[in-house]
Coordinates of C-alpha atoms in Angstrom, one line a residue:
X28 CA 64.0 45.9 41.7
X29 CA 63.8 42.1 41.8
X30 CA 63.3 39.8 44.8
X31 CA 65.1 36.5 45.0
X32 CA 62.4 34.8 46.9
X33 CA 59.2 35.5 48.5
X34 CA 60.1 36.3 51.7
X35 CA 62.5 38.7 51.1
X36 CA 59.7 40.7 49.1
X37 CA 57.7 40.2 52.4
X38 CA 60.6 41.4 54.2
X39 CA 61.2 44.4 52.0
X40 CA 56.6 45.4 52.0
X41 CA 57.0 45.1 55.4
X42 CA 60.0 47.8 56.2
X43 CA 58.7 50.1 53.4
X44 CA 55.5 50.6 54.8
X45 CA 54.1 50.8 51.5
X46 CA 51.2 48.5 50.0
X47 CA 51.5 46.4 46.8
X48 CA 49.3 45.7 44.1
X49 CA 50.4 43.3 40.8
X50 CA 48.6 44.8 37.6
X51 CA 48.2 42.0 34.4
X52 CA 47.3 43.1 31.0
X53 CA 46.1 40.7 28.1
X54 CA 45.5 41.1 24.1
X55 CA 43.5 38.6 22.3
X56 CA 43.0 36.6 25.7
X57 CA 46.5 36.0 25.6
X58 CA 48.5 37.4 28.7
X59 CA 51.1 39.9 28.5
X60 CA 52.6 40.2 31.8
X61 CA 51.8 41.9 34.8
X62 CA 53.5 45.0 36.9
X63 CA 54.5 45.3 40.8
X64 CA 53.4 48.6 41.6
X65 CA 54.3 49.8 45.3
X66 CA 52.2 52.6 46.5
X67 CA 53.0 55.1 48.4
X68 CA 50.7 54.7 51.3
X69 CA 52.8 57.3 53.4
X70 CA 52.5 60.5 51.4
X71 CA 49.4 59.5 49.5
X72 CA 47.4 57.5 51.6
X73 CA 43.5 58.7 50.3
X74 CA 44.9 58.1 47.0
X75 CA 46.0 54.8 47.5
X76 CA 43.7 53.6 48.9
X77 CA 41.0 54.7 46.1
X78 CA 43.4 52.7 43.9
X79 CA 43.3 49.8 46.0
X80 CA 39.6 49.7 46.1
X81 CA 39.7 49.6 42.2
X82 CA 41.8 46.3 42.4
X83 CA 40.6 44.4 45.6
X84 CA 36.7 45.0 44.9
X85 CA 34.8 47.7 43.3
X86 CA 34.4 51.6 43.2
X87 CA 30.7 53.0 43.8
X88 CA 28.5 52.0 41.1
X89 CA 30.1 48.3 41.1
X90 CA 32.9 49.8 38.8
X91 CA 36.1 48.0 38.9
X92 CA 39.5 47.8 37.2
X93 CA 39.8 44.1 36.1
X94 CA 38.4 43.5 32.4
X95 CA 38.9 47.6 31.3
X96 CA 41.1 48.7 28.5
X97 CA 44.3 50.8 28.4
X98 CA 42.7 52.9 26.3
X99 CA 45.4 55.3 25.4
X100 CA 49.2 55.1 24.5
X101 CA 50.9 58.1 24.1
X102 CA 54.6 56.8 22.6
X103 CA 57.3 58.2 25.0
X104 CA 55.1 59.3 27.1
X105 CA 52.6 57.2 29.0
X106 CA 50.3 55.0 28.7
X107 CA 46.5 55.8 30.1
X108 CA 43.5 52.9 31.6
X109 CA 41.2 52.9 34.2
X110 CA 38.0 53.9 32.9
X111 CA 36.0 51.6 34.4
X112 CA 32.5 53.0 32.9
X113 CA 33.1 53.4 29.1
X114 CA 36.4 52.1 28.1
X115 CA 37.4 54.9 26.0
X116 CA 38.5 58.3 28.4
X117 CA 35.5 59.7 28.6
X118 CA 33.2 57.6 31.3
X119 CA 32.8 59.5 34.2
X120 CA 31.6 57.3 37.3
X121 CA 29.8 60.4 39.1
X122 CA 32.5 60.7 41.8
X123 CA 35.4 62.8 42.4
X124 CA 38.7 62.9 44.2
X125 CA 40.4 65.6 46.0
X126 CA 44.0 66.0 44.6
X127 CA 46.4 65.0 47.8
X128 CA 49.7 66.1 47.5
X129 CA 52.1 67.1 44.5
X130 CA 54.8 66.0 46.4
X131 CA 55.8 63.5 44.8
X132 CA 57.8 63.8 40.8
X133 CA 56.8 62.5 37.3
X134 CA 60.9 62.1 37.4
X135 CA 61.3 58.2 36.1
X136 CA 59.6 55.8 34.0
X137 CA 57.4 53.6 35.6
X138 CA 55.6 56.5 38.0
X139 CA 51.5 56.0 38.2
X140 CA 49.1 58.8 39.1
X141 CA 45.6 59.7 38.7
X142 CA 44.9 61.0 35.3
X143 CA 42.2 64.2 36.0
X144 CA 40.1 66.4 33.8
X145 CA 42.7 69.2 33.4
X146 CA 41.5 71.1 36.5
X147 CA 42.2 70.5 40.1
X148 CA 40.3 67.7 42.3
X149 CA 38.7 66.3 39.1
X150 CA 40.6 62.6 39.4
X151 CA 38.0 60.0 39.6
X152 CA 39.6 56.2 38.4
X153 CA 41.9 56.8 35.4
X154 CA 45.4 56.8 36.2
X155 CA 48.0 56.5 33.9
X156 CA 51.8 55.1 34.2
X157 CA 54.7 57.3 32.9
X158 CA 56.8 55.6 30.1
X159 CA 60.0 59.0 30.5
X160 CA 60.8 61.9 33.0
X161 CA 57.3 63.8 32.7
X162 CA 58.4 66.8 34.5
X163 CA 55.2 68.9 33.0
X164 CA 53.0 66.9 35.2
X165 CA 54.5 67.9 38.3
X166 CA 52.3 70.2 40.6
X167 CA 49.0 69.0 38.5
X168 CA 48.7 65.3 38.5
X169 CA 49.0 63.2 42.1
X170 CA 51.7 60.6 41.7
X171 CA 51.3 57.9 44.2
X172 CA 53.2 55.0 43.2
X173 CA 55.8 53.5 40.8
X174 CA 56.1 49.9 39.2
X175 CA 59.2 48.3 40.7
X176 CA 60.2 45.3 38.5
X177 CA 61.6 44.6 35.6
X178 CA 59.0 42.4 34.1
X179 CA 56.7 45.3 34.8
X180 CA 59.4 47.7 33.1
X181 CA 59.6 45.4 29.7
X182 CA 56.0 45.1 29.8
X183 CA 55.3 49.1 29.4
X184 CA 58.1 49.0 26.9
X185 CA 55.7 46.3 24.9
X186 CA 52.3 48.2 25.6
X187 CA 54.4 51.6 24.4
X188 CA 55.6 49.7 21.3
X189 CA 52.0 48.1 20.4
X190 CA 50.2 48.8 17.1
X191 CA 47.4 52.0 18.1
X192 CA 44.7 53.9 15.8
X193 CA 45.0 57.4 17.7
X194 CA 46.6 56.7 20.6
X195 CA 44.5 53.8 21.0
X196 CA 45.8 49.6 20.9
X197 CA 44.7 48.1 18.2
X198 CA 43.9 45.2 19.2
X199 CA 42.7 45.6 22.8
X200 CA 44.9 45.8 25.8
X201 CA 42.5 45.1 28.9
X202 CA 43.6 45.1 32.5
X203 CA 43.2 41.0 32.9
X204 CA 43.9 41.0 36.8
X205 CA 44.3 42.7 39.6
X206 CA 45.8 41.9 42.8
X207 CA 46.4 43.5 46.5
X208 CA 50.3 41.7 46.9
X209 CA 50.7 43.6 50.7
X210 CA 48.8 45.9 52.4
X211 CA 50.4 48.5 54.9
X212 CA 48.6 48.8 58.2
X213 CA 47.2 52.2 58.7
X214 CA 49.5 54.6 60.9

């Protein structure tokens, strides 16, 4: 989805009733590109807004989004960030949160949810953003979003394509900046 002008982004946030938050990513201090992600506020609203605290300011413990690594790229299937404590999968930032709704599909590229432990209610602040249909993740990952543009969609393409040791980007891919584009009022 492209927009041929600002206002008629504002004029599409505002109808949807969804919030937007622009993700960049950067190797070797060099900018890749950055990703629109609309959430869905009005299925997933907890879960957003978790998300949103990530990118606007910081989780409990002062963790936040900007300046941690995508620290796993599964080719064909997604790609995997957000741990704000360690950098590698593994941190755990001492907080949990409850699973929402499986309502909505892992049926596109492009879909973010919160990655989890393997057992229900374990998400905390990993998520991960589906590069295929991911139809195995349905009823035990919460979906609450999707990146809408293209430059977004060619910039997974490039983080899918990069060079990894183990599922892991060789060199670095951090999260360079992070950005609340609209905010839905609460209903």
């Amino acid at each position: 989805m492209e927009f041929s002008s600002p206002e008629q982004f504002q004029e599409y946030a505002q109808g949807s009733g969804h919030s937007f938050v622009s993700i960049g990513l950067s190797q070797n201090n060099q900018e890749l590109g950055s990703m629109l992600i609309e959430l869905y506020t009005d299925v997933t609203p907890a879960t957003c807004e978790h998300f949103m605290k990530g990118c606007k300011s910081t989780f409990a413990g002062g963790y936040k989004y900007e300046s941690s690594p995508i620290h796993r790229v599964v080719k064909h299937g997604y790609i995997q960030g957000g741990d704000v404590v360690e950098g590698t999968g593994k941190g755990n930032p001492g907080f949990t949160i409850p699973d929402e709704t499986f309502q909505i599909k892992h049926d596109e590229m492009g879909m973010i949810g919160m990655a989890n432990n393997n057992e229900p209610h374990t998400a905390a602040t990993q998520f991960y953003i589906t590069l295929n249909p991911l139809s195995w993740l349905d009823g035990k990952r919460v979906v609450f979003g999707k990146v809408i543009d293209k430059n977004g969609m060619d910039l997974l393409r490039r983080v899918e394509s990069s060079n990894c040791n183990n599922e892991r980007p060789i060199p670095e891919i951090l999260i360079s900046k992070t950005d609340v584009i609209f905010e839905a009022l609460a209903s």
